[in-house]
Coordinates of C-alpha atoms in Angstrom, one line a residue:
M1 CA 136.6 4.4 128.8
S2 CA 135.5 7.3 131.4
S3 CA 133.1 6.4 134.1
I4 CA 131.7 9.9 134.8
P5 CA 127.8 9.4 133.9
V6 CA 126.7 11.0 130.9
R7 CA 124.7 14.2 131.4
R8 CA 122.3 13.7 128.5
T9 CA 121.6 10.7 127.0
T10 CA 121.8 10.9 123.1
R11 CA 119.5 9.0 120.9
V12 CA 120.8 5.9 119.4
V13 CA 121.0 6.2 115.4
R14 CA 120.2 2.8 113.3
A15 CA 121.9 2.1 110.1
T16 CA 119.2 2.7 107.5
K17 CA 119.2 4.2 103.8
D18 CA 118.0 7.5 104.8
T19 CA 119.0 8.3 108.3
E20 CA 117.2 11.8 108.2
N21 CA 114.0 10.7 107.4
A22 CA 113.7 7.2 108.6
N23 CA 112.4 7.8 111.9
T24 CA 110.8 11.0 113.6
R25 CA 112.8 13.1 115.8
P26 CA 112.0 12.3 119.7
T27 CA 111.0 15.2 121.9
R28 CA 112.7 16.9 124.4
V29 CA 110.8 14.8 127.3
G30 CA 112.1 11.2 125.4
S31 CA 115.7 12.4 125.1
R32 CA 116.3 13.9 128.7
V33 CA 116.1 9.9 130.2
K34 CA 118.3 9.1 133.0
T35 CA 121.2 7.0 132.6
G36 CA 122.0 4.0 134.2
A37 CA 125.3 2.3 135.5
A38 CA 128.4 3.5 133.2
T39 CA 130.3 0.2 133.8
A40 CA 127.7 -1.8 131.7
T41 CA 129.4 -3.8 129.0
S42 CA 127.1 -6.2 127.5
A43 CA 123.3 -5.7 126.0
T44 CA 120.7 -8.2 126.5
T45 CA 117.8 -8.6 124.5
R46 CA 115.7 -6.3 126.6
A47 CA 117.7 -3.5 126.7
T48 CA 117.5 -1.5 130.3
A49 CA 118.0 2.3 131.1
S50 CA 121.4 1.6 132.0
T51 CA 122.5 -0.6 128.9
A52 CA 120.8 2.1 127.1
A53 CA 123.0 4.7 128.6
S54 CA 126.1 2.7 128.2
K55 CA 125.5 2.0 124.4
A56 CA 124.9 5.7 123.9
K57 CA 128.2 6.8 125.8
A58 CA 129.9 4.1 123.8
V59 CA 129.1 5.9 120.4
L60 CA 129.6 9.3 121.7
V61 CA 133.1 8.4 122.7
T62 CA 134.5 5.8 120.2
G63 CA 132.1 7.1 117.2
K64 CA 130.8 3.5 116.4
E65 CA 128.1 1.1 117.2
E66 CA 127.6 -2.6 117.2
G67 CA 127.5 -2.6 113.6
G68 CA 130.5 -1.0 112.7
V69 CA 128.5 2.2 111.4
K70 CA 129.6 5.5 112.3
R71 CA 127.1 8.1 113.9
K72 CA 126.6 11.0 111.7
R73 CA 127.3 14.2 113.5
E74 CA 124.0 16.3 113.6
A75 CA 123.9 19.7 111.8
L76 CA 122.5 21.5 115.0
V77 CA 123.5 20.3 117.9
E78 CA 123.0 21.5 121.6
V79 CA 125.9 21.9 123.4
T80 CA 126.1 21.9 127.5
G81 CA 128.5 24.6 128.3
L82 CA 128.3 24.6 132.2
V83 CA 129.9 21.7 134.0
T84 CA 129.3 21.4 138.0
N85 CA 132.2 20.5 140.0
N86 CA 130.3 17.9 141.9
K87 CA 129.9 15.7 138.9
L88 CA 133.6 15.8 137.6
K89 CA 136.4 13.7 138.9
D90 CA 140.2 13.9 138.4
S91 CA 139.8 11.8 134.9
G92 CA 136.4 12.8 134.1
A93 CA 134.8 14.3 130.9
A94 CA 131.7 16.3 130.0
V95 CA 130.0 15.0 127.0
G96 CA 127.9 17.2 125.1
K97 CA 125.1 15.9 122.4
G98 CA 126.7 15.2 119.1
M99 CA 130.5 16.2 120.2
E100 CA 133.2 14.7 122.2
V101 CA 134.6 17.1 124.8
E102 CA 137.3 16.2 127.5
I103 CA 137.7 18.6 130.8
S104 CA 140.4 18.1 133.2
K105 CA 141.3 19.8 136.6
E106 CA 143.5 22.2 134.7
T107 CA 140.6 23.1 132.3
I108 CA 138.2 23.6 135.4
T109 CA 140.3 25.8 137.1
K110 CA 140.9 27.9 134.0
L111 CA 136.9 28.1 134.1
K112 CA 136.7 29.5 137.5
P113 CA 135.8 33.1 137.7
V114 CA 138.6 35.2 138.5
I115 CA 138.0 37.3 141.9
K116 CA 139.6 40.5 141.4
P117 CA 140.5 42.7 144.2
P118 CA 139.0 45.7 144.7
T119 CA 140.3 48.8 142.8
R120 CA 141.3 51.6 144.9
R121 CA 139.2 54.9 143.6
V122 CA 141.9 57.4 142.6
V123 CA 140.5 60.9 143.1
S124 CA 142.6 63.9 141.4
S125 CA 140.8 66.9 141.4
V126 CA 142.0 70.1 142.2
V127 CA 140.1 70.2 145.7
T128 CA 141.7 67.2 146.8
R129 CA 145.1 68.7 145.7
R130 CA 144.6 72.0 147.3
A131 CA 143.7 70.0 150.7
V132 CA 146.7 68.4 150.6
K133 CA 149.1 71.0 150.1
A134 CA 147.4 73.1 152.8
A135 CA 147.3 70.1 155.2
T136 CA 151.1 70.0 154.3
E137 CA 151.8 73.8 154.6
N138 CA 149.9 73.7 158.1
T139 CA 152.1 71.1 159.5
T140 CA 155.1 72.8 158.8
A141 CA 154.4 76.5 159.0
S142 CA 154.1 78.8 162.0
K143 CA 151.0 80.2 163.7
A144 CA 151.7 83.5 162.0
E145 CA 151.9 82.1 158.7
Q146 CA 148.4 79.9 159.5
G147 CA 146.9 83.1 160.7
A148 CA 147.7 84.8 157.3
V149 CA 146.4 82.0 155.7
I150 CA 143.1 81.9 157.4
T151 CA 143.0 85.6 156.8
R152 CA 143.7 85.1 153.0
K153 CA 141.1 82.4 152.7
A154 CA 138.0 84.6 154.5
S155 CA 139.1 87.3 151.9
V156 CA 138.4 85.0 149.3
Q157 CA 135.3 83.7 150.6
H158 CA 134.0 87.7 151.0
A159 CA 135.2 88.1 147.1
D160 CA 133.3 85.0 146.0
K161 CA 130.1 85.9 147.7
M162 CA 130.2 89.5 146.2
M163 CA 130.7 87.9 142.6
V164 CA 127.9 85.5 143.4
G165 CA 125.6 88.8 144.5
D166 CA 126.9 90.4 141.1
Y167 CA 125.9 87.3 139.2
R168 CA 122.6 87.1 140.6
K169 CA 121.8 90.7 139.7
A170 CA 123.1 90.8 136.1
T171 CA 120.7 87.2 135.8
L172 CA 117.9 89.6 137.0
A173 CA 118.3 92.1 134.7
L174 CA 118.9 89.9 131.6
N175 CA 115.9 88.1 132.4
T176 CA 113.9 91.4 132.6
V177 CA 115.4 92.4 129.1
K178 CA 114.3 89.0 127.6
E179 CA 111.0 89.2 128.9
E180 CA 110.6 93.0 127.3
D181 CA 112.1 91.4 124.1
E182 CA 109.3 88.7 124.0
D183 CA 106.6 90.9 125.0
V184 CA 107.3 93.2 121.9
K185 CA 107.6 89.9 119.6
R186 CA 104.4 89.2 120.8
V187 CA 102.8 92.4 120.1
S188 CA 104.2 92.4 116.8
K189 CA 103.3 88.9 115.9
R190 CA 100.0 89.8 117.0
R191 CA 99.8 92.7 114.6
H192 CA 100.9 90.4 111.6
T193 CA 98.4 87.8 112.3
D194 CA 95.8 90.6 112.1
V195 CA 97.0 91.7 109.1
I196 CA 97.1 88.1 107.2
T197 CA 93.6 87.6 108.8
A198 CA 92.5 90.6 107.0
V199 CA 93.7 89.8 103.8
Q200 CA 92.2 86.3 103.8
A201 CA 88.9 87.7 104.7
A202 CA 89.1 90.2 101.8
V203 CA 90.3 87.7 99.4
L204 CA 88.0 84.5 98.7
D205 CA 89.3 81.6 96.3
D206 CA 86.8 79.6 93.9
S207 CA 86.4 76.8 96.0
Q208 CA 85.1 79.3 98.7
V209 CA 82.6 80.9 96.5
E210 CA 81.5 77.6 95.0
A211 CA 80.7 76.3 99.0
D212 CA 79.4 79.8 99.7
K213 CA 77.0 79.3 96.9
V214 CA 75.6 75.9 97.8
A215 CA 75.3 76.9 101.2
G216 CA 72.9 79.7 99.7
D217 CA 71.1 77.2 97.8
L218 CA 71.0 75.2 101.2
E219 CA 69.4 77.7 103.0
A220 CA 66.6 78.7 100.4
V221 CA 64.3 76.9 102.2
E222 CA 64.1 79.1 105.2
G223 CA 61.2 81.3 106.1
P224 CA 61.3 85.0 105.6
S225 CA 62.2 85.2 109.4
G226 CA 65.0 83.3 108.9
A227 CA 63.6 80.1 111.0
Q228 CA 65.3 76.7 109.7
L229 CA 62.1 74.6 108.4
W230 CA 64.2 71.6 108.0
D231 CA 65.2 69.0 110.7
D232 CA 68.8 68.5 111.0
L233 CA 68.6 64.5 110.5
D234 CA 72.4 64.1 110.6
T235 CA 72.6 64.5 114.7
E236 CA 71.1 61.3 115.2
D237 CA 73.8 59.5 113.5
W238 CA 76.5 61.2 115.6
D239 CA 77.7 57.8 117.1
D240 CA 78.0 56.2 113.5
P241 CA 81.4 56.5 111.9
V242 CA 80.2 55.0 108.8
M243 CA 77.6 58.0 108.3
V244 CA 80.1 61.0 108.9
S245 CA 77.5 63.1 110.3
E246 CA 80.2 66.0 110.7
Y247 CA 81.6 65.9 107.2
I248 CA 78.2 65.2 105.2
A249 CA 77.8 69.1 104.1
D250 CA 81.7 69.1 103.0
V251 CA 81.0 65.6 101.3
C252 CA 77.8 67.0 99.4
V253 CA 79.8 70.0 98.1
Y254 CA 82.5 68.0 96.8
L255 CA 80.0 65.6 95.0
K256 CA 78.4 68.4 93.5
E257 CA 81.6 69.5 91.9
T258 CA 83.0 66.2 90.7
E259 CA 79.3 65.3 89.1
L260 CA 79.6 68.3 87.0
A261 CA 83.1 67.6 85.8
T262 CA 82.3 64.1 84.9
M263 CA 79.6 64.8 82.7
P264 CA 79.5 63.4 79.3
N265 CA 79.0 65.6 76.2
P266 CA 75.0 65.1 75.5
N267 CA 75.4 65.8 71.9
Y268 CA 78.1 63.5 71.2
M269 CA 76.2 61.6 68.6
E270 CA 76.7 64.1 66.3
K271 CA 80.5 63.8 66.1
Q272 CA 80.0 59.5 65.6
D273 CA 80.1 58.6 62.0
E274 CA 78.4 55.3 61.9
M275 CA 76.2 54.7 65.0
T276 CA 73.1 56.2 66.2
W277 CA 71.2 56.7 69.3
E278 CA 69.3 53.4 68.5
H279 CA 72.8 51.4 68.7
R280 CA 73.5 53.1 72.1
G281 CA 70.0 51.8 73.3
I282 CA 70.5 48.0 71.8
L283 CA 73.8 47.9 74.1
I284 CA 72.4 49.5 77.0
D285 CA 69.7 46.8 77.0
W286 CA 72.5 43.9 76.3
L287 CA 74.4 45.6 79.5
L288 CA 71.0 45.9 81.9
L289 CA 71.1 41.7 81.1
I290 CA 74.4 41.5 81.9
H291 CA 74.4 43.2 85.1
A292 CA 71.0 41.5 86.6
R293 CA 72.6 38.0 85.4
F294 CA 75.8 38.9 87.8
N295 CA 73.3 40.5 90.4
L296 CA 75.7 43.5 90.7
V297 CA 75.2 46.3 92.5
S298 CA 73.6 49.6 90.9
E299 CA 76.7 52.1 91.2
S300 CA 78.2 49.4 88.8
L301 CA 75.7 49.9 85.8
F302 CA 75.8 53.7 86.7
L303 CA 79.5 54.2 86.5
C304 CA 79.7 51.5 83.3
V305 CA 77.5 54.0 81.3
N306 CA 79.1 57.1 82.3
V307 CA 82.1 56.0 81.5
L308 CA 80.8 54.6 77.9
D309 CA 79.3 58.0 77.2
R310 CA 82.5 59.8 78.2
F311 CA 84.5 57.8 76.2
L312 CA 82.2 58.4 73.0
S313 CA 82.2 61.9 73.5
Q314 CA 85.8 62.2 72.8
R315 CA 86.3 59.4 70.2
P316 CA 84.2 58.2 67.4
I317 CA 84.5 54.4 66.8
S318 CA 82.8 51.7 64.3
I319 CA 79.8 49.6 65.1
S320 CA 81.9 46.5 65.1
K321 CA 83.8 48.0 68.2
L322 CA 80.9 49.0 70.1
Q323 CA 80.1 45.9 71.7
L324 CA 84.0 45.7 72.9
V325 CA 84.0 49.3 74.1
G326 CA 80.7 48.2 76.2
L327 CA 82.7 45.1 77.7
A328 CA 85.5 47.3 78.5
S329 CA 83.1 49.8 80.4
F330 CA 81.6 47.1 82.0
F331 CA 84.9 45.4 83.0
V332 CA 86.3 48.6 84.2
A333 CA 83.1 49.5 86.5
T334 CA 82.8 46.3 88.0
K335 CA 86.5 46.2 89.1
F336 CA 85.9 49.7 90.7
E337 CA 82.8 49.1 92.2
E338 CA 82.4 45.3 93.0
T339 CA 84.0 43.4 95.9
Y340 CA 84.1 40.4 93.6
A341 CA 84.1 41.7 90.1
P342 CA 83.6 39.2 87.0
S343 CA 86.5 37.6 85.0
V344 CA 87.3 39.0 81.6
K345 CA 87.0 35.2 80.6
E346 CA 83.4 35.2 81.5
L347 CA 82.8 38.5 79.8
A348 CA 84.0 37.3 76.7
H349 CA 82.2 34.4 76.9
L350 CA 78.9 36.3 77.1
A351 CA 80.0 38.2 73.9
D352 CA 80.2 34.5 72.0
N353 CA 83.8 34.8 72.2
Q354 CA 83.6 37.6 69.3
F355 CA 86.4 39.4 71.1
S356 CA 89.4 37.3 72.7
V357 CA 91.0 38.1 76.3
D358 CA 93.8 40.1 74.9
E359 CA 91.4 42.6 72.9
I360 CA 89.3 43.3 75.9
L361 CA 92.1 44.0 78.3
K362 CA 93.8 46.1 75.0
A363 CA 90.4 48.0 74.9
E364 CA 90.4 48.5 78.7
R365 CA 93.6 50.5 78.9
Y366 CA 92.8 52.5 75.7
L367 CA 89.5 53.4 77.3
L368 CA 91.2 54.6 80.6
K369 CA 94.0 56.5 78.7
I370 CA 91.0 58.6 76.9
I371 CA 89.0 59.1 80.2
N372 CA 92.3 60.1 81.7
Y373 CA 91.8 57.3 84.4
D374 CA 88.9 59.2 86.1
L375 CA 86.4 57.0 87.8
R376 CA 85.3 59.3 90.6
A377 CA 81.7 60.0 88.8
P378 CA 79.4 59.8 91.7
G379 CA 76.3 57.9 90.7
P380 CA 72.6 58.9 91.2
M381 CA 72.2 56.1 94.2
T382 CA 74.4 58.6 96.6
W383 CA 72.1 60.9 96.2
L384 CA 68.6 59.0 96.3
R385 CA 69.9 57.5 99.6
R386 CA 70.4 60.8 100.9
G387 CA 66.7 62.2 99.9
S388 CA 65.3 59.0 100.9
K389 CA 66.5 59.9 104.4
A390 CA 64.2 62.2 104.5
D391 CA 61.4 60.2 103.4
D392 CA 61.7 57.7 106.4
C393 CA 63.5 55.3 103.9
E394 CA 60.3 54.1 102.6
V395 CA 60.9 51.2 100.6
R396 CA 58.5 51.2 97.9
A397 CA 59.1 54.8 96.7
R398 CA 62.9 54.2 96.7
T399 CA 62.5 51.5 94.6
I400 CA 60.1 53.0 92.0
A401 CA 62.8 55.9 92.1
K402 CA 65.6 53.3 91.2
Y403 CA 63.3 52.2 88.2
L404 CA 63.1 55.8 87.1
L405 CA 66.8 56.5 87.4
E406 CA 67.8 53.2 85.1
I407 CA 65.0 55.0 82.9
G408 CA 67.6 57.8 82.7
L409 CA 70.3 55.4 81.2
V410 CA 68.5 54.6 78.2
E411 CA 66.7 57.8 77.6
R412 CA 69.0 60.1 75.5
R413 CA 67.2 63.2 76.5
L414 CA 68.1 62.5 80.3
I415 CA 71.9 62.4 79.2
S416 CA 72.7 66.1 79.9
V417 CA 70.5 66.0 83.5
V418 CA 73.4 65.7 86.4
P419 CA 72.8 62.5 89.0
S420 CA 71.5 64.6 92.0
L421 CA 69.0 66.5 89.9
M422 CA 67.9 62.9 88.5
S423 CA 67.4 61.3 91.8
A424 CA 65.8 64.3 93.2
A425 CA 62.8 64.1 90.1
S426 CA 62.6 60.2 90.5
L427 CA 62.0 60.4 94.1
W428 CA 59.1 63.0 93.5
L429 CA 57.3 61.1 90.8
A430 CA 57.8 58.1 93.0
R431 CA 56.2 59.8 95.9
V432 CA 53.3 61.4 93.8
S433 CA 52.3 58.1 92.3
L434 CA 52.2 56.8 95.9
G435 CA 49.8 59.4 96.6
R436 CA 52.0 61.2 99.0
E437 CA 52.1 64.8 97.0
Q438 CA 53.8 67.4 99.4
W439 CA 57.5 68.2 98.9
T440 CA 58.2 68.8 102.4
P441 CA 61.5 71.1 103.4
N442 CA 63.3 68.4 104.9
L443 CA 62.8 66.7 101.2
E444 CA 64.0 70.0 99.8
H445 CA 67.0 70.4 101.8
Y446 CA 68.1 66.9 101.7
T447 CA 67.7 66.5 97.9
M448 CA 68.8 70.3 97.1
Y449 CA 66.1 70.7 94.7
N450 CA 62.7 72.4 94.9
E451 CA 59.6 71.4 93.0
K452 CA 60.0 74.0 90.5
E453 CA 63.3 72.6 89.4
I454 CA 62.1 68.9 89.6
L455 CA 59.3 69.3 87.1
P456 CA 61.1 69.4 83.6
V457 CA 63.1 66.1 84.4
A458 CA 59.8 64.5 85.9
N459 CA 58.0 65.5 82.6
I460 CA 60.6 63.8 80.6
L461 CA 60.2 60.4 82.7
L462 CA 56.3 60.7 82.3
D463 CA 56.8 61.2 78.7
Y464 CA 59.0 58.1 78.1
I465 CA 56.4 55.7 80.4
I466 CA 53.5 56.8 78.5
T467 CA 55.0 56.9 74.9
H468 CA 57.5 53.9 75.1
P469 CA 56.2 51.6 77.6
V470 CA 58.1 48.5 76.7
Q471 CA 60.3 49.9 74.3
H472 CA 63.5 48.6 76.4
D473 CA 62.3 45.2 77.2
S474 CA 64.8 44.0 79.4
L475 CA 64.4 47.0 81.8
Y476 CA 60.4 46.8 82.0
K477 CA 60.9 43.1 82.6
K478 CA 63.7 43.6 85.4
Y479 CA 61.5 45.8 87.6
A480 CA 58.3 43.9 87.0
H481 CA 59.0 41.6 89.4
K482 CA 58.0 40.8 92.6
R483 CA 61.1 41.7 94.6
F484 CA 60.8 45.0 92.9
F485 CA 57.5 45.4 94.1
R486 CA 56.3 45.2 90.5
A487 CA 57.3 49.0 90.1
S488 CA 57.7 49.0 86.3
A489 CA 53.7 48.0 86.1
Y490 CA 52.8 50.2 88.7
I491 CA 54.3 53.3 87.2
Q492 CA 53.0 52.4 83.7
S493 CA 49.2 51.8 85.0
W494 CA 49.3 55.2 87.3
A495 CA 50.3 57.1 84.3
L496 CA 48.0 55.7 81.8
E497 CA 45.1 56.6 84.0
L498 CA 46.1 60.2 83.9
W499 CA 47.0 60.7 80.4
P500 CA 46.5 58.7 77.3
E501 CA 49.0 56.5 75.7
N502 CA 51.6 58.3 73.2
G503 CA 50.3 61.8 74.5
S504 CA 51.6 64.7 75.7
V505 CA 52.5 65.5 79.4
D506 CA 52.9 68.9 81.0
L507 CA 53.4 68.9 84.4
A508 CA 53.7 72.5 84.9
K509 CA 50.0 72.5 84.1
D510 CA 48.8 69.2 85.3
V511 CA 50.8 69.1 88.8
A512 CA 48.0 71.0 90.6
D513 CA 45.2 68.6 89.0
I514 CA 47.5 65.6 90.3
K515 CA 47.9 67.1 93.9
E516 CA 44.2 67.3 94.3
E517 CA 43.6 63.9 93.1
C518 CA 45.7 62.3 95.6
Q519 CA 44.4 64.2 98.3
R520 CA 41.2 62.5 97.3
V521 CA 42.4 59.1 97.0
S522 CA 44.3 59.5 100.4
V523 CA 40.8 60.5 102.0
R524 CA 39.1 57.8 100.6
V525 CA 41.7 55.3 101.8
E526 CA 41.7 56.9 105.6
A527 CA 37.8 56.7 105.5

């Protein structure tokens, strides 16, 4: 047995049924225990540090323990690769963790780094060879020959100087030619660019024509002298990246183009064989109840109805499949707009399990295929928020406008109205009902519609309110709640004070009287 002290104490493994999971693995602090005297041969009941070291060393050298059980070798071992000379003796051995290693003097000698003598740098250049040859010639040549050599060197140096001067002149001339060529290229490139700019200015594509048209509509509110009558409210949001104030004009142009491309056919019921407008109204009422039950955002409801109408514009269906199409439209819209959309199992349960999960998913795939997976339809809520910004974001007017927007979902005469015009008419009518009859230049600019364009749509909304006050009971009850400021009850009572129930509305004639009444009411309130 070697008397060289062990560098690192190895944990003693007791023989158990499961040696891997019997005890927890020790930490590195616990495994770094200093060993005692290597000559200890007996173990007592209370093992000291020296007896533990001897026992661990005996296991490492012989591979056995007192019980006669051979210690298993660990899969991942830590091998000590460096051995210091002051810990080695002539018969010494270095033991790594989990393996037996014997190192002799010869091995240590081999492990010592070999010090190589510095290598001599050999310079093999033409200059060195010439210098050596010249030195040899100088020692053997005569003084006359040495003078000839010096003369020859001087002539060579003079020739070299002349060559250098010629090279500099040639380089200067070449650079001058290059600069002249670059000037010519710049002039030709400038002429070519001017031609391209003139061609681009002469030819305008369709998108530019559309952008100019929208810009002309926005500038229509300016006075005869060209003065801007509306305030630039977007400059207040320059430090808010969510509002993207520097791109808002381009975004509005894009949304105007998109809402026209995603409009349904307002006369699609003529192609349907079995269903009628009453069937569609019943389905919209049921979708309103589901939307309110899940407390979803308004964008989901508007996109659902848009997808439903676009699908029905292209495919006639039977009455038995109408609710299935409504479920599929609702499922698609919520997955597109909501952060946490209702599951398909919940929708199947709300439909009293009339349709299985597989049938709903199959209908969803078919619906998306028919509308060409186009879900970019901008709802009226985007335009309402834009217009409400010019109204100082007044909550009551915006809430009444939201109720009027949802009337546009159930009233078939409003299917052909684009969302931007629908939101402008709703906001105008909500403001008039609250006694604010002025349609300011800011409102006209940010809603992009003047009062003359708004009146026909507002006329349809008022006609619906006084003719069918509670036709769609779910919509009326939803906005009769306190959290919606009882908007449905308020707008109905205001309309019935001005027009008789089931009467006719003509805002083009009555708008002047309505504004006068609003002014008298505002004066009484201020007094």
